[in-house]
Coordinates of C-alpha atoms and ligand atoms in Angstrom, one line a residue:
M1 CA 174.5 73.7 124.6
V2 CA 174.3 71.1 121.8
D3 CA 175.4 67.5 122.7
L4 CA 177.1 66.5 119.5
D5 CA 178.2 67.7 116.2
V6 CA 176.6 64.9 114.3
V7 CA 174.0 62.2 114.9
V8 CA 174.1 59.3 112.4
V9 CA 171.2 56.9 111.9
G10 CA 172.3 53.4 111.3
A11 CA 175.5 51.4 111.4
G12 CA 175.6 49.7 108.0
F13 CA 178.2 50.4 105.4
S14 CA 177.2 54.1 105.4
G15 CA 176.8 54.7 109.1
I16 CA 180.1 52.9 109.9
Y17 CA 182.0 55.0 107.4
A18 CA 180.2 58.2 108.5
V19 CA 181.3 57.7 112.1
H20 CA 184.9 57.2 110.9
A21 CA 184.9 60.2 108.5
F22 CA 183.3 62.7 110.9
R23 CA 185.6 61.6 113.7
S24 CA 188.7 61.9 111.5
A25 CA 187.6 65.5 110.8
G26 CA 187.6 66.2 114.5
L27 CA 183.8 66.2 115.0
T28 CA 181.9 64.6 117.8
V29 CA 179.6 61.9 116.4
K30 CA 177.3 59.1 117.6
A31 CA 175.5 56.5 115.5
F32 CA 172.4 54.8 116.7
E33 CA 171.7 51.3 115.3
A34 CA 168.4 49.4 115.8
G35 CA 170.1 46.0 115.5
D36 CA 172.1 44.2 118.1
G37 CA 175.0 44.2 115.7
I38 CA 176.4 46.4 113.0
G39 CA 176.1 45.7 109.3
G40 CA 172.7 47.2 108.4
T41 CA 171.2 45.4 105.5
W42 CA 173.8 42.7 105.9
F43 CA 172.9 42.3 109.5
W44 CA 169.2 41.9 108.9
N45 CA 169.2 39.9 105.7
S46 CA 170.9 36.8 107.1
Y47 CA 168.8 34.3 105.1
P48 CA 170.6 31.2 103.7
G49 CA 172.2 32.1 100.3
A50 CA 172.5 35.8 101.1
R51 CA 175.4 37.0 99.0
C52 CA 176.3 40.3 97.3
D53 CA 176.1 40.4 93.5
V54 CA 178.8 43.0 93.3
E55 CA 182.3 41.5 93.4
S56 CA 184.2 41.6 96.8
K57 CA 187.0 43.7 95.4
D58 CA 184.5 46.4 94.5
Y59 CA 182.0 46.0 97.3
S60 CA 184.5 47.1 100.0
Y61 CA 185.8 50.4 101.3
A62 CA 188.3 52.4 99.3
F63 CA 189.1 55.0 101.9
S64 CA 192.0 53.1 103.4
P65 CA 194.8 51.6 101.2
E66 CA 196.0 49.7 104.3
L67 CA 192.6 48.2 104.9
E68 CA 192.2 47.1 101.3
Q69 CA 195.7 45.5 101.3
E70 CA 195.3 43.7 104.7
W71 CA 191.8 42.3 104.1
S72 CA 191.5 39.1 102.1
W73 CA 188.1 38.1 100.5
S74 CA 187.7 34.4 100.2
E75 CA 185.3 34.5 97.1
R76 CA 184.6 36.4 94.0
Y77 CA 181.2 37.4 95.5
P78 CA 181.1 37.9 99.2
A79 CA 178.6 35.9 101.3
Q80 CA 176.7 37.7 104.0
P81 CA 178.7 36.3 107.0
E82 CA 181.9 37.4 105.4
I83 CA 180.7 40.9 104.9
L84 CA 179.7 41.1 108.5
R85 CA 183.2 39.9 109.5
Y86 CA 184.7 42.6 107.3
L87 CA 182.6 45.3 108.8
S88 CA 183.5 44.2 112.3
H89 CA 187.1 44.3 111.3
V90 CA 186.7 47.9 110.0
A91 CA 184.9 49.0 113.2
G92 CA 187.6 47.5 115.4
K93 CA 190.5 48.7 113.3
F94 CA 189.3 52.3 113.2
G95 CA 188.1 52.4 116.9
L96 CA 184.5 53.0 116.0
W97 CA 182.7 50.7 118.5
P98 CA 182.5 53.3 121.3
H99 CA 180.7 55.7 119.0
I100 CA 178.0 53.2 117.9
Q101 CA 175.0 52.6 120.2
L102 CA 173.3 49.2 119.3
N103 CA 169.8 48.2 120.1
T104 CA 168.6 51.7 119.7
R105 CA 166.2 52.9 117.1
V106 CA 166.0 56.6 116.1
T107 CA 162.3 57.3 116.4
G108 CA 162.3 61.0 115.5
A109 CA 164.3 64.1 114.8
S110 CA 163.1 67.8 115.0
W111 CA 164.8 70.8 113.8
D112 CA 165.0 73.7 116.3
A113 CA 165.7 77.0 114.5
A114 CA 166.5 78.9 117.7
T115 CA 169.5 76.7 118.5
A116 CA 170.2 75.6 114.9
S117 CA 170.2 72.0 116.0
W118 CA 168.4 68.7 115.8
A119 CA 166.7 67.0 118.7
V120 CA 166.9 63.3 118.0
T121 CA 164.8 60.9 120.0
T122 CA 165.6 57.2 120.4
S123 CA 163.7 54.1 121.4
D124 CA 165.3 54.0 124.8
G125 CA 163.4 57.3 125.6
A126 CA 166.5 59.5 125.4
T127 CA 166.9 62.8 123.4
V128 CA 170.2 63.9 122.1
T129 CA 170.9 67.2 120.3
A130 CA 173.2 67.6 117.3
R131 CA 174.2 70.3 114.8
Y132 CA 173.8 67.8 111.9
F133 CA 171.4 64.9 111.4
V134 CA 172.7 62.3 109.0
S135 CA 170.5 59.5 107.8
A136 CA 172.5 56.4 106.9
A137 CA 169.4 54.3 107.4
G138 CA 169.7 52.5 104.1
C139 CA 167.7 52.3 100.8
L140 CA 166.3 48.9 101.5
S141 CA 165.5 48.7 105.2
E142 CA 161.7 48.7 105.7
F143 CA 160.6 45.2 104.7
Q144 CA 157.2 44.4 103.4
V145 CA 154.9 41.4 104.2
P146 CA 152.0 41.1 101.8
D147 CA 148.6 41.6 103.4
L148 CA 147.3 38.1 102.6
P149 CA 143.9 37.3 104.1
G150 CA 144.2 34.6 106.8
L151 CA 147.9 34.9 107.3
D152 CA 147.3 35.3 111.1
S153 CA 145.6 31.9 111.1
F154 CA 148.6 30.0 109.6
E155 CA 149.6 27.4 112.1
G156 CA 153.2 27.0 110.9
P157 CA 156.0 29.5 111.4
W158 CA 156.5 32.2 108.7
Y159 CA 159.5 34.3 108.0
H160 CA 160.6 37.4 106.1
T161 CA 164.1 37.1 104.6
A162 CA 164.9 40.5 106.0
R163 CA 164.3 39.4 109.6
W164 CA 165.8 35.9 109.4
P165 CA 166.2 34.2 112.8
K166 CA 169.9 34.5 113.8
D167 CA 169.9 30.8 114.8
G168 CA 168.8 29.8 111.4
V169 CA 165.8 27.7 110.4
D170 CA 165.7 23.9 109.9
F171 CA 163.5 23.1 106.9
A172 CA 164.5 19.4 106.8
G173 CA 161.4 17.3 106.1
K174 CA 159.2 20.4 105.7
R175 CA 156.8 21.6 103.0
V176 CA 157.8 25.2 102.5
G177 CA 156.0 27.9 100.5
L178 CA 158.2 30.8 99.2
V179 CA 156.5 34.0 98.0
G180 CA 158.8 36.4 96.0
T181 CA 161.1 35.8 93.2
G182 CA 163.3 38.9 93.2
S183 CA 167.0 38.9 94.0
T184 CA 166.3 37.6 97.5
G185 CA 163.8 34.9 96.5
I186 CA 166.2 33.6 93.8
Q187 CA 169.0 33.3 96.3
V188 CA 167.1 31.7 99.1
A189 CA 165.1 29.2 97.0
P190 CA 167.9 26.7 96.1
E191 CA 169.1 26.7 99.7
I192 CA 165.6 25.7 101.0
A193 CA 165.1 23.2 98.1
A194 CA 168.3 21.5 99.1
V195 CA 166.9 20.5 102.5
A196 CA 163.1 20.7 102.4
D197 CA 160.7 17.9 101.7
H198 CA 159.1 20.1 99.1
L199 CA 159.4 23.8 98.0
Y200 CA 156.5 25.6 96.4
V201 CA 157.7 28.8 94.7
F202 CA 154.8 31.2 94.3
Q203 CA 155.7 33.3 91.4
R204 CA 153.9 36.5 90.5
T205 CA 156.5 37.9 88.1
A206 CA 159.3 35.9 86.5
N207 CA 162.7 37.5 86.8
F208 CA 165.9 37.6 84.7
A209 CA 168.9 36.1 86.3
V210 CA 172.5 35.8 85.0
P211 CA 175.0 33.4 86.4
N212 CA 177.4 34.5 89.1
R213 CA 180.1 32.0 88.4
N214 CA 181.1 32.4 92.0
R215 CA 184.5 30.9 92.9
P216 CA 187.3 31.2 95.5
W217 CA 189.6 34.2 95.1
E218 CA 193.0 32.6 94.5
E219 CA 195.9 34.0 96.3
A220 CA 198.0 34.7 93.2
E221 CA 195.0 36.5 91.6
E222 CA 194.5 38.5 94.7
R223 CA 198.1 39.5 94.9
A224 CA 198.2 40.6 91.3
F225 CA 195.0 42.5 91.6
K226 CA 196.1 44.3 94.8
S227 CA 199.3 45.5 93.3
R228 CA 197.1 47.9 91.2
Y229 CA 194.2 48.5 93.6
R230 CA 194.7 52.3 93.8
E231 CA 194.5 52.7 90.0
Y232 CA 191.5 50.4 89.9
R233 CA 189.7 52.4 92.6
A234 CA 190.4 55.6 90.6
E235 CA 188.8 54.0 87.5
A236 CA 185.8 52.9 89.6
R237 CA 185.3 56.4 90.8
E238 CA 185.0 57.7 87.3
S239 CA 182.9 54.8 86.0
F240 CA 179.2 54.7 85.3
L241 CA 178.2 52.1 87.8
G242 CA 181.0 52.5 90.3
V243 CA 182.6 49.3 88.9
P244 CA 184.9 49.5 85.9
I245 CA 183.3 47.6 83.0
T246 CA 184.6 47.0 79.6
G247 CA 181.8 47.2 77.0
T248 CA 182.1 47.3 73.2
G249 CA 181.0 50.9 73.2
R250 CA 178.7 50.1 70.3
P251 CA 174.9 49.5 70.0
V252 CA 173.8 45.9 69.8
L253 CA 171.5 46.8 66.9
S254 CA 174.5 47.8 64.8
E255 CA 176.3 44.5 65.3
P256 CA 176.2 41.3 63.2
P257 CA 173.8 38.9 65.1
D258 CA 176.5 36.2 65.2
D259 CA 178.9 38.5 67.0
V260 CA 176.2 39.5 69.4
Q261 CA 175.5 35.9 70.3
R262 CA 179.2 35.2 70.7
L263 CA 179.8 38.1 73.0
F264 CA 176.7 37.4 75.2
T265 CA 177.7 33.7 75.4
E266 CA 181.2 34.7 76.5
R267 CA 179.8 37.1 79.2
W268 CA 177.2 34.5 80.3
R269 CA 180.0 32.0 80.8
A270 CA 182.1 34.6 82.7
G271 CA 179.1 35.5 84.9
G272 CA 178.1 38.8 86.5
G273 CA 175.2 41.1 85.6
M274 CA 177.0 44.4 85.1
P275 CA 179.4 43.2 82.3
F276 CA 176.4 41.4 80.7
L277 CA 174.0 44.3 80.5
G278 CA 177.0 46.7 79.9
A279 CA 178.2 44.9 76.8
Y280 CA 176.4 47.2 74.4
T281 CA 175.4 50.8 74.7
D282 CA 171.7 50.6 73.8
V283 CA 170.4 47.7 75.9
L284 CA 168.8 49.9 78.5
V285 CA 167.6 52.7 76.2
S286 CA 166.1 50.9 73.2
Q287 CA 163.3 48.3 73.5
E288 CA 164.4 46.6 70.3
A289 CA 168.0 46.3 71.6
N290 CA 166.7 45.1 74.9
D291 CA 164.6 42.4 73.2
V292 CA 167.7 40.9 71.8
V293 CA 169.2 40.4 75.3
A294 CA 165.9 39.2 76.7
E295 CA 165.5 36.5 74.1
F296 CA 169.1 35.4 74.6
M297 CA 168.3 35.0 78.3
R298 CA 165.0 33.2 77.8
D299 CA 166.9 30.7 75.6
R300 CA 169.3 30.0 78.5
I301 CA 166.3 29.3 80.7
R302 CA 164.7 27.0 78.1
E303 CA 168.0 25.0 77.8
T304 CA 168.4 24.7 81.6
V305 CA 164.9 23.7 82.7
D306 CA 163.8 20.2 81.6
D307 CA 160.0 20.8 81.7
P308 CA 159.1 23.1 78.8
A309 CA 156.0 24.4 80.5
V310 CA 157.9 25.3 83.6
A311 CA 160.6 26.9 81.5
E312 CA 158.1 29.1 79.7
L313 CA 156.6 30.2 83.0
L314 CA 160.1 31.1 84.2
C315 CA 160.7 33.2 81.1
P316 CA 160.2 36.8 82.1
R317 CA 158.0 38.9 79.9
G318 CA 156.3 42.2 79.9
Y319 CA 159.1 44.5 81.0
P320 CA 162.6 45.2 79.7
V321 CA 165.5 43.2 81.1
G322 CA 167.4 45.3 83.6
S323 CA 164.4 47.6 84.4
K324 CA 163.7 45.4 87.4
R325 CA 166.9 44.7 89.2
L326 CA 168.8 42.0 87.3
C327 CA 169.2 38.9 89.5
Q328 CA 172.3 36.7 89.7
S329 CA 172.3 33.0 90.5
D330 CA 174.2 29.9 89.5
D331 CA 171.5 27.4 90.5
Y332 CA 168.0 29.0 90.5
Y333 CA 166.7 27.8 87.2
A334 CA 168.3 24.4 87.5
M335 CA 166.6 24.0 90.8
F336 CA 163.3 23.5 89.0
N337 CA 164.6 20.2 87.7
R338 CA 164.5 18.8 91.2
P339 CA 161.5 16.6 92.0
N340 CA 160.9 18.4 95.3
V341 CA 160.3 21.8 93.7
S342 CA 157.1 23.1 92.2
L343 CA 156.5 26.5 90.5
V344 CA 153.1 28.0 91.2
D345 CA 151.9 30.7 88.9
I346 CA 150.1 33.2 91.1
R347 CA 149.9 35.8 88.3
S348 CA 147.2 33.8 86.5
T349 CA 145.9 32.0 89.6
P350 CA 146.4 34.5 92.5
V351 CA 146.7 33.7 96.2
E352 CA 143.2 34.0 97.6
S353 CA 144.0 33.3 101.3
V354 CA 146.2 31.6 103.8
Y355 CA 144.5 28.9 105.9
P356 CA 145.8 27.2 109.0
G357 CA 147.4 24.4 107.0
G358 CA 148.6 26.2 103.9
V359 CA 147.9 28.6 101.0
K360 CA 144.9 28.7 98.7
T361 CA 145.1 30.1 95.2
S362 CA 142.2 30.6 92.8
A363 CA 143.1 27.2 91.3
D364 CA 144.4 24.9 94.1
S365 CA 145.4 24.5 97.7
Y366 CA 148.9 23.9 98.9
E367 CA 149.5 22.1 102.3
L368 CA 152.5 23.9 103.9
D369 CA 154.5 23.6 107.2
S370 CA 156.3 27.0 106.8
L371 CA 156.1 30.1 104.7
V372 CA 158.9 32.4 103.6
F373 CA 158.3 35.9 102.3
A374 CA 161.0 37.4 100.1
T375 CA 158.7 40.2 99.2
G376 CA 161.0 43.2 99.3
F377 CA 161.1 46.6 100.8
D378 CA 159.5 50.0 100.9
A379 CA 162.6 51.3 99.2
L380 CA 164.4 54.7 99.5
T381 CA 161.8 56.5 101.6
G382 CA 160.6 53.7 103.9
A383 CA 163.4 54.0 106.5
L384 CA 163.2 57.8 106.5
F385 CA 159.4 57.8 107.0
A386 CA 159.7 55.2 109.8
M387 CA 161.2 58.1 111.8
D388 CA 159.2 61.2 112.7
I389 CA 161.4 63.7 111.0
R390 CA 160.3 67.3 111.3
G391 CA 162.1 70.1 109.6
A392 CA 161.8 73.9 109.6
G393 CA 158.4 75.0 111.0
G394 CA 157.8 71.5 112.3
V395 CA 156.9 70.2 108.8
P396 CA 157.0 66.4 108.7
L397 CA 159.2 64.8 106.0
R398 CA 156.3 62.6 105.1
S399 CA 154.2 65.7 104.2
A400 CA 157.0 67.4 102.4
W401 CA 157.5 64.3 100.3
A402 CA 153.8 63.4 100.0
A403 CA 153.9 63.6 96.2
G404 CA 157.3 61.8 96.0
A405 CA 160.8 62.1 97.4
Q406 CA 162.7 65.3 96.6
A407 CA 166.3 65.9 97.5
Y408 CA 168.9 68.2 96.0
L409 CA 171.7 66.0 94.6
G410 CA 169.9 63.2 96.5
V411 CA 171.7 64.3 99.7
A412 CA 169.7 67.2 101.2
A413 CA 166.1 68.2 101.2
A414 CA 164.6 71.7 101.1
G415 CA 163.0 72.5 104.4
F416 CA 165.3 70.3 106.4
P417 CA 168.4 72.3 107.3
N418 CA 171.6 70.6 108.4
M419 CA 170.1 67.2 107.5
F420 CA 171.9 64.9 105.0
I421 CA 170.8 61.6 103.5
I422 CA 173.4 59.2 102.5
T423 CA 172.6 57.7 99.1
G424 CA 169.2 59.4 99.2
P425 CA 166.5 59.6 96.5
G426 CA 167.9 61.6 93.6
S427 CA 171.4 60.1 93.8
P428 CA 172.8 57.1 91.9
S429 CA 172.4 55.0 95.1
V430 CA 170.8 51.7 94.2
F431 CA 171.9 52.0 90.6
S432 CA 175.6 51.8 91.5
N433 CA 178.1 50.0 93.5
M434 CA 176.6 51.1 96.9
V435 CA 179.9 51.1 98.8
L436 CA 181.4 53.5 96.3
S437 CA 178.4 55.7 96.4
I438 CA 178.3 55.7 100.1
E439 CA 181.9 56.8 100.4
Q440 CA 181.3 59.6 97.9
H441 CA 178.3 60.9 99.8
V442 CA 179.9 60.6 103.2
E443 CA 183.0 62.4 102.1
W444 CA 181.0 65.1 100.4
V445 CA 178.9 65.7 103.6
R446 CA 182.0 65.6 105.8
D447 CA 183.8 68.2 103.6
C448 CA 180.6 70.3 103.6
V449 CA 180.4 70.3 107.4
V450 CA 184.1 71.1 107.7
W451 CA 183.7 74.0 105.2
L452 CA 180.7 75.4 107.0
R453 CA 182.6 75.4 110.3
S454 CA 185.6 77.1 108.7
R455 CA 183.4 79.8 107.3
G456 CA 181.3 80.2 110.5
H457 CA 178.0 79.1 108.9
A458 CA 175.6 77.6 111.4
T459 CA 173.2 76.2 108.8
I460 CA 172.9 74.9 105.3
E461 CA 169.7 74.0 103.5
A462 CA 168.9 73.1 99.9
T463 CA 166.9 75.7 98.2
A464 CA 163.5 74.6 96.8
A465 CA 164.5 75.9 93.3
A466 CA 167.8 73.9 93.2
Q467 CA 166.0 70.8 94.4
A468 CA 163.2 71.2 91.9
E469 CA 165.7 71.7 89.1
W470 CA 167.7 68.7 90.2
M471 CA 164.7 66.3 90.4
E472 CA 163.5 67.5 87.0
H473 CA 167.0 66.5 85.7
V474 CA 166.8 63.2 87.5
S475 CA 163.5 62.4 85.9
E476 CA 164.6 63.6 82.5
V477 CA 167.6 61.3 82.5
A478 CA 165.4 58.4 83.8
N479 CA 162.8 59.0 81.1
S480 CA 165.5 58.6 78.4
T481 CA 165.9 55.0 79.5
L482 CA 163.7 51.9 79.8
F483 CA 163.9 51.9 83.6
P484 CA 160.6 53.6 84.4
R485 CA 158.7 51.1 82.3
A486 CA 158.7 48.3 84.8
D487 CA 156.5 48.0 87.9
S488 CA 159.4 47.8 90.2
W489 CA 160.5 49.0 93.7
Y490 CA 162.6 51.5 91.8
V491 CA 159.4 53.4 91.1
G492 CA 157.6 52.5 94.3
A493 CA 155.2 50.2 92.4
N494 CA 155.5 47.5 95.1
I495 CA 154.0 49.6 97.8
P496 CA 150.2 50.3 97.5
G497 CA 149.5 54.0 97.3
K498 CA 153.2 55.1 97.0
P499 CA 153.6 57.9 94.4
R500 CA 155.1 56.5 91.2
V501 CA 158.4 58.4 91.0
F502 CA 161.7 57.2 89.6
T503 CA 164.2 58.7 92.1
S504 CA 167.6 57.4 91.2
Y505 CA 170.1 59.3 89.2
L506 CA 171.1 57.4 86.1
A507 CA 173.7 59.6 84.5
G508 CA 176.5 57.6 86.1
C509 CA 178.7 57.8 89.2
G510 CA 181.6 59.7 87.6
P511 CA 179.4 62.5 86.2
Y512 CA 177.4 62.7 89.4
R513 CA 180.6 63.0 91.5
A514 CA 181.8 65.8 89.2
R515 CA 178.5 67.6 89.7
C516 CA 178.6 67.3 93.5
D517 CA 182.2 68.6 93.5
A518 CA 181.3 71.5 91.3
V519 CA 178.5 72.5 93.6
A520 CA 180.9 72.4 96.5
A521 CA 183.6 74.3 94.6
A522 CA 181.1 77.1 93.9
G523 CA 180.5 77.6 97.6
Y524 CA 177.7 75.1 97.8
E525 CA 175.6 76.5 95.0
G526 CA 171.9 75.8 95.3
F527 CA 172.1 75.8 99.1
A528 CA 171.1 78.7 101.5
L529 CA 173.7 79.3 104.1
G530 CA 172.9 80.7 107.5
G531 CA 175.0 82.8 109.8
P532 CA 176.5 81.9 113.1
Ligands
N01_601 O1 162.7 42.3 96.7 P1 162.0 42.7 95.3 P2 164.1 41.5 97.0 N1 152.3 38.6 96.3 O2 161.1 43.8 95.6 C1 157.1 39.6 95.1 C2 168.7 44.0 96.7 N2 169.2 42.7 96.9 O3 164.2 41.4 98.5 O4 157.6 41.4 90.9 C3 153.1 37.9 95.6 O5 163.0 42.8 94.2 C4 157.5 40.4 93.9 O6 156.6 40.2 92.8 P3 156.4 41.3 91.7 C5 168.5 44.3 95.2 O7 168.7 45.6 94.9 C6 170.4 42.4 96.4 O8 164.2 40.3 96.2 O9 156.1 42.6 92.4 N3 154.4 38.3 95.3 C7 158.9 40.0 93.7 O10 159.0 38.8 93.1 C8 167.1 43.9 95.0 O11 166.4 44.4 93.9 C9 170.9 41.1 96.5 O12 155.2 40.8 90.9 C10 154.8 39.4 95.8 C11 159.4 39.8 95.2 O13 158.2 39.6 95.9 C12 166.5 44.5 96.3 O14 167.5 44.1 97.3 C13 170.2 40.1 97.1 C14 153.9 40.2 96.6 C15 160.1 41.1 95.7 O15 161.2 41.3 95.0 C16 165.2 43.9 96.7 O16 165.2 42.5 96.4 C17 168.9 40.4 97.6 C18 152.6 39.8 96.8 N4 151.7 40.5 97.5 C19 168.5 41.7 97.5 N5 154.6 41.3 97.0 C20 172.3 40.8 96.0 O17 173.2 41.6 96.0 C21 155.8 41.2 96.5 N6 155.9 40.1 95.8 C22 172.4 39.6 95.3

C-alpha cells in the first residue's frame, strides 16, 4: 500500500503550485519544507534589500485569473516581505496549508521497483511512500560559505545572506566586511552602508548592474494593466525569457552608433535588465556587439562614482556582460561616494586569512566587527545532492550525475523512474522568469501523471538516449552564445571540483514549451512507460 500519489520537496513558488496542481487533479500530495515558513528562496534570503529583479506583474502566478485580479502589488519590483505575503495569501486561498509540512527536511528518497514507488525519508525520522517524487527544492538553495583560513577564530558575528536572522541585524556603529558582489551583495551593500560605521566591500569580480528604477505601482496603471492581463500572460508564455520584451529585432553592429547610444540611454533611464540586454539581437552571441554594451555600462559607472580609481575597479572586465547574471540596483555604484564605504580589491590582493578582529589580505588588514557573506550557491544540483536520492538499482543521483547533471527536457533523469525535477538542469529555469517556468513544468508533470493513470501505466522514465540527445542540444545552443565564457555559477565554476557544464536551455521559453508539449502529444516520446 503506497501512502500518497505524490511527495513534493519544498514549499517555494514551485512546491506551493505543485501541491495545488496535483490536488486539483484529484491526487493525494504532501510537500515537505525545511523552513518554518513557506516561500523557499524568498523565505531564506531575507537580508535587507532583498527584492526580485523581475517585475511583480510577471513574477506572480498566472494559473488563476481571480488571483491575479485580486492581488495588488505595491511596487514595480516586489520586495522579499511582499513576496512572502503573496505566497501566504496563495496558500490560504487555495487551501494548501494542510498539505505542507514545515520544519521537515527531505533527507533521502529511494526507488523501489517491486512496488513502483518511492520511499521518502525526512528529518523527523519518518518514511512516507509515494508513486511520484517531485523535487521543487529550487535552483539556488544550497548556500556557500568560502573556506577562509581562520574564519572560526573571528570574534564577531558572521552571516550568510541566504540564512539571514529573522529578527534582523543591527549594524549601527559597526565596521562590517562584505564578501561577494553578485546580485545579492549588490542589493545588501547599500542597506548596510546606510547604517554601519564603515562598510568594506571585498570584491573579487566586478559586476554589471543596470538601474531598477523601482517605483510604486499606481492604481490607475494597475487597473489599466489588469484589464489585459490574460493577453499579456499569453504573450509571456510564448516569449523568450518568460517576459514580453520589445527589442529592435536588429543587431547592434548594424546600427548607427548614435542610435545605439540613444536607445541604450532610453532603456537605462527606464530601468530593468531584460529590456536592456534584449534591445538588440546580437548582444549575447557576438563579443564585438557585447563590447558595445559593456562600454556603455562602464561609462555609466565612471560618471556615477566620484573617485576615478574606485570607478575603474568597479568596471567589470574579462567576461561578456550578461554571461554572469546581470545585476540590478539603483544605488550600488553611488554608494561608493559615501565616506563610510571602501572597496577592497581581493582579485589583486586576495584574502589570506580571517583573524579574531578582522580580515587580512595580501596587502592590508581590516578591523571588523561583523562579516557578511553574499557568496552564492551550489546551483541547480546542490539541493538535489543534499538529499540521498537513489534510483533504479539503488544508484545514487550523485553518481549518475558525477560528470554533470543530465535530465531529459530538464524535468526527468534516466535511471530515476517516476521522479520529476521542477525547473531542473536542462530546462530554461534560471534563464527565464522563474514563476512562468515553474508553472509550465508543474502543469506538464501534472498532465503527465494524469495521462499515465488514465492509461494504466505505473511507471515513466526518461530513456538514456533521449536524455543524451537533449543534453547535447542544450549544450549546442549554449555554445552558440557567450554564456559559457564566464566563470559563473551557471557553469558551476563557483564550486571547487564541480564539473563545468552549462545546464540551462537557452532557446527560449516559448520554443521549449512547444517541445515539451510535442513530447507529451506523441505519447511521451523519449520516455519508457511501464505497465500496471
Ligand atoms: O551569488 P553569486 P548571489 N572569495 O554566485 C563572490 C539570484 N538572485 O547570491 O564572481 C571572494 O552570483 C563571487 O565572486 P566571483 C540571481 O540569479 C537574484 O549574488 O566568483 N568572493 C561573487 O561576487 C543570482 O545570480 C536576485 O569572483 C567570493 C559573489 O561572491 C543568484 O541568485 C537577488 C568567494 C557570489 O555571487 C546568485 O546571486 C539575489 C570567495 N571565496 C540573487 N566565493 C534578484 O532577483 C564567492 N565569491 C535581484
